[in-house]
Structure formats: C-alpha cells, structure tokens
Amino acid sequence: MSSVRTEELTRPNRKATEEENKFKVIGTRPVRPDGIDKVTGKANFGADIVLNGMLYGAIHRSKHAHALIKKVDVSKALKLEGVKSIITHSDLATLKPTDKNSNVNFFDLARNVLAKDKVLYDGHAIAAVAAISQTIANEAARLIEVEYKILKPVMNIKTAEKKNTPIIDKNIFTEGLKEPAKKPSNIAKKVEFLLGDPDKTFEQAEIVVDRKYSTQTVHQGYIEPHACAASYTKDNQATIWCSSQGAFMVRAYTAKLCGLETSKIKVIPAEIGGGFGGKTTIYLEPLAVKLSEKTGRPVKIVMNRTEVMRATGPTSGGTAHVKLGADKKGNFIAGLIELKYEAGAFAGSPVGLGCMTAFAPYNLKHVKCTGWDVLVNRPKAAAYRAPGAPVAAFAVESAIDELASKLQMDPIHLRLKNCATEGTTAPYGVTFDKIGHKECLEAALNSNHYRKKLKPYQGRGIASGFWFNIGGNSSAEIMINEDGNVTVATGNPDIGGSRASMAMMAAETLGINMENVKPIVADTESIPYSDLTGGSRVTFATGKAVIEAAEDMITEMCKRAAKFWKVDPAQVEWKNGKAICIERTDIEPMSMKQIAKIAFKTGGAISGKANINVKKGAGPGFGLHICDVEVDPETGRVTVLKYTAIQDVGKAIHPSYVEGQLQGGAAQGIGWALNEEYVYSKDGNLMNTGFLDYRIPVASDLPMIETILVEVPNPGHPFGVRGVGETPIVPPLGAVANAVSNAIGRRMTDLPLNPIKILSEIG
Amino acid sequence: MKVFIPSQIANGYTNGLHELNAEGEKLDQVIRSLDDQYPGIKNALSEGFACALENEIIHDWFDEDIKDVKSVRFIPAIEGG
Amino acid sequence: MHQMNFAAPKTVAGAVKLLVQNKGRSKVIAGGTDLLVQLRMGKIKPGIIIDIKNIKEANQITIEKNGVRIGAAVSGAVVGEHESIKRNWPGVVEALELIGSTQIQGRASLGGNLCNGSPAADSVPALIANEAICRIAGPNGKRDIKVQNFVKSPSKTILKRDEILTSLFLPDKPNKSSSAYLRLIPRTEMDIAVVGVAASLTLDENNKCLDAIICLGAVAPKATVVKTAKKILVGKKINNDSLATLGMACEDTCDPINDTRGTIAYRTKVAGVLAKRAVQIAHTRILEKANL
C-alpha cells in the first residue's frame, strides 16, 4: 500500500535502521496465508456449511417494539408439510437473573435469543423453526401466530428517563446511586470516575467550554450475516460450525443456554466475514442446537440483512455533556463529562468505558466522568470497536476544537500542550508507561496534509483517540512437520489478518521464512482455551503465546540436536533457524529440515506450546486523525476530501494490515459521523433495515485514507507490539464533526451530519 | 495502602465510602483484609472488575505483588470489540 | 406454499400469450434488479416470471428515421457505450448509469426502471425531459404512449395485465440541444435519489433559450414536469436571473413527502438547486458541442 510511503520522509520517530534490521520477517509485507482462498471464493464462511440430512431454520420475530406475549400459536406452522420442529424460549435451559459472570448475563442473553413473556424490540426473536427446505422454514415462521398485549415503546433516552414512563424491565433498579433505588427504572446503572477536585478547580478556569452532544444508534455493518450449523447427537454431544470472534465464547454461552456441560459442545470456527465486536456474542447457536436435539438432524440457520439490522448488536446512541476549563495559555484545568448511553432492551451499554476513555489522551488533574446506562426498546447493544469510546471522544474532541478557536490556538498545539505522556495518570487510575500520543501529534504537525491550504466551504478537523488494549488468555501450539515446515495453531478467529502476524512472529522467533509456517485457527477440541478475538488483544497476547510456543519448541529442538550429536544440551544454541554446537566447529549446524529427519530417532514428533494469561503489558493505543471536508452550501452534502490516520502502533508486524486497520476504523467512523443511524417509526419499527437506507460509506464516498504509522515500541511485548484494531474508530467522529463545523462556521453537535441536518443549519 | 472502589460497590458494601485502607504485600491479602472490614466485598469485586495497579490494568487478579504500589483501584473490566 | 414458474419466450407474441394465460399472476423480468429484491423480501408472489431477455425487440438499439429506439431490456452498460445516444441524449445516459453499481449496470434497464413505477427512478425524469415514447404490446397489437403518461402513482402504471413494454423511443433533437440529469444522494453511489432533476434544453442561434423541459423526480408521487419552466426560460439567456426564477418555479412544483430519505423542506429546496445546476450543465454541453 502506497499510503505510507508518501509521508515516509516526514515521519518523525523513525528510529535508526539498526532497529529495523534486527528483524527479518517482522515489518515486511508478505501475502496473507488466507488471502488466496478469500479472493477466489474458496473460503468457507458460516453460511457455506452443508451437512448430510441438514434441516433449515427460520425465525419468527416480533413486529412490535414493546409488548407482552399472551400466546404463541404454532399449530398452523407445524401442519405445513416439511416442518420438523418449532422451539420457543421455554425450550432453552431455565436460568435465573443471578446466572451471570463478569462478561455476560446469561438470563438476559437467553431472553435476547428467544423472548420470554415479553418482546422488547422490533425484530426480537420469538420462535425458531426447522424444516426440510429454507422456503418451507420461512413459510412456517410466517404462519406462527403471536397474540400480543401492545405496550408503549420507549425509544430514546429522553422518554426512558421520564417519570411515569413505561418500564422495560421491572427487575431493574438503578445501581450505583447513593441511596439504593426503591422503584424499578429504565436506568440500569450510574457509574462515576473522579480524579482530584474538578468542581472546585473549575473556579480557576479562565476559559470554559460547555456544550451538549448527541449521537444515534449505529451498526457494525459486517458484510457476513450471522450463520451457524449445529448437529446434536444421541450421546448428547453437539458440534457447531459458525463464524464468530471466539469459538470458546460460543461454546460457553451456548452450553449455558442449552443446559449442557461446556465440554459436550465442540465449536468449529468458520471463516469470518467481519465482526468488529458484533460477533462477540451469540444469537443463533442455541436455537440450532435445540432444534437439532429435537429433530435428530443437523440444522443450519442463516440470518438475512434485515434480521441482522433489526436484532443483532448495534452500538449505543447517546448524549454527552462536556465542560472543559483552561487557563488563557491553553493549559487544561478541569474536565467534566456526563454520558448517557442507550443499552438497548437489556442493561449493559459501554458507558463505563466511555467515561474511562473520554479524557484519557490528556493530562488533566481534575476530572469527573459520570455515566448512565439507559434501557430503550432497541436491540441489545453489542461490542463495536473500542466500545463506548467514540461517542465520548466525539464530545471531548469537539470541546477541545472549540476551545482552540476561542484561544485562537492551533488545535494540534493545544493538544500537544495538554497531551498525556509517560507518567500521566489517567482519570480511571492508571499511570501511563511509554505511550505515543505526543509522537502522533508531532507527526501530524509535520505531515504534508496538515500544511495543505483550504478553500472556501472547506474545513479541517483533527481529533485524538485512545483505547486501552487488553491481554488475556491465549493458547498457541507449534509443531514441525516431517518435512521441516511448521504449523502454528491458535484459538483465535482471524478477523484482522492475525494468521499473517502469527506466522510472521513464529518465523521471526524461529529464524525461518514465513513461507515455511502455516498458521491455523483451531477448534475448541484442538487447542486449550483462548479468550475471544477482541479488545485489540490477539496480535499482542496471542502473538506472545506464539512466541513462547516457538521458544518452547526451540528448547526441544536444541535438546534433540544435542542428543543426536551426543553433546551436553547446554552446548547447543539456536541461531538463524539452526541448532549450533558452540565451541565445536567440526559439527555442522542443523536446520529444521534436518531436525525433522532426526525427530523420530531422538524421541518422537517435536512441538512447543504456551497457554498463558497475559495480565500485564498491553500498551495503550493513541491515534490522531486529520480530516478535510467540503460542504456544498446549497445542498448540505459533505465530501471528505482528504483524510489521514496517524497512530502509535508499537511495532507493526505486517504494516499493510496495520494500515488496513487504521483505514477501516476511519471509514467506519466517517460513516458514523456523516450518514449512519437507526431510523425508527413512531411505533418503534426500524425503518432502514438494509444497506440501501442504512448508509455505510461505499468506496467512492471516501478518499484514499492515508496512514502514518508511528512506532513507539511497547515495552510489554518482545517485539514491541501494541493492539491497533480499536483506536482507529475513536477519533473520526470528532475529526469529521470538527471539519464540518470549521467549514460552515457553526458547531455541529448532533450526529449524523447528513445533508438535511447541515442544510437546515446553514440554509 | 489505599484502595479505591467503584460507586456501585461502595454503595452496596462500604456505606458509600470510595477510598478504603487495607494492609498487605500481595493483592489477595489486601482483598482479604477488606473483606474482614466489609463482608462480601471480595465476591462483589471478583465479578466484572479489573484492578488498576500503577501502570497496568489486571484482569483475573489474584496474588499480584503490591509491595511498592501506592494505591489499588478497582475499575470495570475492559471489554473490546 | 408458493409455487412459481419461469418462462423465457422468444417473441413479443409469446410473452403476450403467457400474460393473457396467467391473468395478472405474472411478473415480467428484464434485469430483475428491482423484481428479484421484491421477490426475496416476500413483497410479491407471482405465479410466473416471464423473462424478456430472449426477445429481440426488447434487447436491441435501432437508429430510426426520427430518433433512436432502445429495447426495454437493454442494460445500462450497453446504452452507456452507445456513441450516438451518449452524444444526443447525455441526460438519459447519465441518469441510467446512476442506477446501482457496475455489476447492477450489466442488468438494469430503462424499461425496468420505468415499469417499477418508483417516484425516485433516476432514468424516468430524464426520459420525460427528452419526450421519450413507450411502445407497448398487447393482445390487440402495439400502442405508443408518452413516458410522461406511463406512471400513474407509486408502483402503478398504465400497463394492462396482459400488456408488455417492449421499447422506448427517443425523438431526435435540434442541433443546439442537450440534456442533463442530477440527483442528490447522501452517498456517491448505490443509493436512491432524495431529489432528481432532469433538464433538456434547446438554444437558438443567439444562444437564447428556444425550448426547455425540466422534470423533477422523488418530490411528488411520480416524476413531474415543471410546467412554468418553458415560460420562464424561452426567449431568455441562461443566466443567474433566469435560473433563480426557474429555481423558485421548481420549488413550487414540488409535492414531496417526509420519509427516511428526506424531508419535505429539504427536498423542495434542493429541487430548485439541482434544477439550476442541471440547466447550466445542459447549457455548457450545447456550447461545448458548438465549439467542436
């Protein structure tokens, strides 16, 4: 990709070539191992699975946003020839509200995959059918009759908060209040993060910006709809083929909802056509398993786009109220933010993460972040790249832009003056190690983009973004095959080019070429437990497991060489892909190919493994985006003219795929800022259930997203890797909104900035 | 040793107190000492909370060495997308 | 259960026969870019789908004495490569080419766009502005009717249940004529017009307006001609004054709805803006052609 090259000369922080020469494989751009299959249509995704005797599933969904289910009549549907079984919520395991762990509330999850007593959003699943053909299954789903008592829907935060408003879930009492809540509420939780004494400190501020912002519900927009096939056998074991961000997650969640022991289920990961966080939960798998159990035949269920939009995880729309105080020189003094996020019909919006990330890019001693988790009759929010952060960053970065113009200061200089660096304590309590926010800001100042002149009705916006990045549980196994080539297995579905980076890290560690390493994504019975692919953790944590597994195998290979050479193992070292006997020039070093040949003689097949929980060292990611737009003053239409995404990526293992992450995050964020939103009717029915009217950007809507990779190596990883997948979606909302605001001379605070909204502002 | 806890936990177990004092060189010792003062708080913190120690957020916290740590802060577990 | 047949007759007579036999339970398919979506969404349940892609008349472009005849099923990609159509009816070509993606262009047709009856169809205002004529075949033979009179209301056309649209005729234009089509969509492609405006313009030897037809899409139940446009422009130079008056006349002609794609106020205002721009483009095209 040429995007980086244009900026290469001006790139700061490009440390010596010495550092780069250290690596042979890392930092190069080989073709990805899964690439050929994907571009030739050979890759098997969730919907591609075909099994002998397979039945087809379909789901009857609610046409109401909020209603009591009085009766579900399946008699007509069952009479249809070819229909084999129909299930409802009562066919799932019986769960209690206390059935939850730190990640998930299974009581809610079960009521989400099949409604219990009450439907909570338009498209809420009520019953699932299995039949001998898709056509018959669809017809049967249509023939299911549901008798409702319709309730008034609660479609937004304003309505949810009102007194005497309908209560979506009578078991919800607001958590986190000083006085325990006595009455049920649509507000599930209040969270608060406090640093210093912001209320008092505000009195010292010479300049204060104080403004409210709002955003709408948006979907991840993965191209592949949810799909799975399940086969339940007479010995009460189930196998599931599906695309997801975590086969172990699917196994654990499905087991719980089906009342099975975890080990009775095997999940075989299919290729995944995008997830972005949306496939960190389940919708279809327990239904397919139960239908398969009832019919004794495999069952496949594939959603269509309308079902994806109506019933799978979007991320929260929300409101933000920001107050930011500074002195006349532009030093930030105190910051306040109050966030309210729509959780959908079940508690659990990412509002806490919004609070924690809001001011994280800045050195502020006095901060208060308050968050409210609000239930509305919309689908249950699921994770979406850097969950919670983009909305908070939109508000804070807009406020900083406004502050910069009040101070008549360059917005990058203002950020430089206040940016978090090593030693800064973030509002959520962590003191940063080596981070690269400052380096990103400097790279922006030095970029050709930032020097480019603008014309009338054009505007430039910049915004920073932060994401924690996490570690977690990862497993890797590595083995030499008989021919001396290597297979690396991990338990993490490849959603962002991770097979390439796993193979490259293994090759680098072993001192061999990447072509000699085959990376695979193993099923739940072929590799020990791994946390799901998410949180920008895989290249960092699973990469670390791969490196350790490779080192483990190196130890074994050295032992085998020593045995073969009849020397002390302490005399054998691994160098440049070969075992070397030190101090013995008469012994020829042994390559992997040769070691493979002596494996059986010296004790059997050779492999290495690492099963680790990476608790420390996931270096946080910072990014800065520059966006130029042009606004058509007569129609309000925005054209993105030029866009640059800059990010501290630690060390880019495969720079093209790191750039791809930056470009993809920017593209999704631009869509979020300009045109994407869920549009509901007065009665709570989703009006734009397809990509025609839910407008994610198409290729021609965007300029080439240029990238600048800043590499401040993460001290917590052997190769300096930081997670990169989530940070890139944090800045675009603010960058685009600031650009539009600067183009038209009016502060735009309500996303999306579609032509109608802009024209009504300027026309 | 200062221990900061989120308001949900404070309201349920410490009568609203966010900033607590506890002793110990290992994290699990500190938590035990807290649980003696505020029964049940250990289980509550074990569900869905990570622990911020200086420059790290620790999930699945257990017996981390905190001899040189000035404060421990419990925060919501970080999920990702 | 819904059963559906498929037929691909080779002649117009064969297609009409099937239509007569199936008594309104049939749907005619050309490219199917609208029909297949409707079928998949369960909006229609035809007893038979009659494919007209094997019928010669519906699939050819013929230069006739007074104009060009384009088969109802000829795809956008084919029309877009036809030199004389591009030269003489640029507004029609650019409207047709705006429909869908490159892949869709291999299937989408003028006939399909018209028969779908959508108020937001891109090619329909352009056809109307260029005074195109539909040729319809039925059990009693052929009949011709202006495109302007073809659509009655959203999804409803004047086609009887045993009739079929076989071709569209574009009458020749005077030398100093050209046309343009503009639409407003929030995206750049793969979208449906919030507002569409087609302009057809003819100038006299002094470059004053000799004739003008402006047709608006997506701002009323069907594509609508701005009746006062002729009066406003004819005899005048195309300049800011005449265009400002035209813009207001377009706004007055609008009778749009509020929906997920646009508001009444927005559609009305932008119809005027796009009309002015479309006339300007057509004007520039005439002058460029004269300079060649």
XYZ file of N, CA and C in Angstrom, chain A residues 248 268 309 344 465 532 561 596 759:
27
model
N -14.502 -20.413 21.698
C -14.689 -20.780 23.109
C -15.830 -19.985 23.739
N -16.485 -25.470 15.816
C -15.509 -25.414 14.726
C -15.642 -24.037 14.061
N -29.952 -6.291 10.971
C -30.160 -4.898 11.383
C -31.174 -4.792 12.528
N -30.033 -0.508 24.737
C -30.960 -1.421 24.092
C -31.890 -1.952 25.160
N -7.603 10.034 19.819
C -8.378 8.913 20.338
C -7.491 7.997 21.154
N -11.759 -14.585 23.436
C -12.162 -14.305 22.057
C -11.248 -13.268 21.394
N 19.015 -32.036 19.038
C 20.300 -31.894 18.340
C 21.425 -32.386 19.252
N 13.836 -32.278 11.698
C 12.625 -33.074 11.435
C 13.005 -34.512 11.110
N -27.982 21.373 5.918
C -28.677 22.444 5.189
C -29.610 23.223 6.104
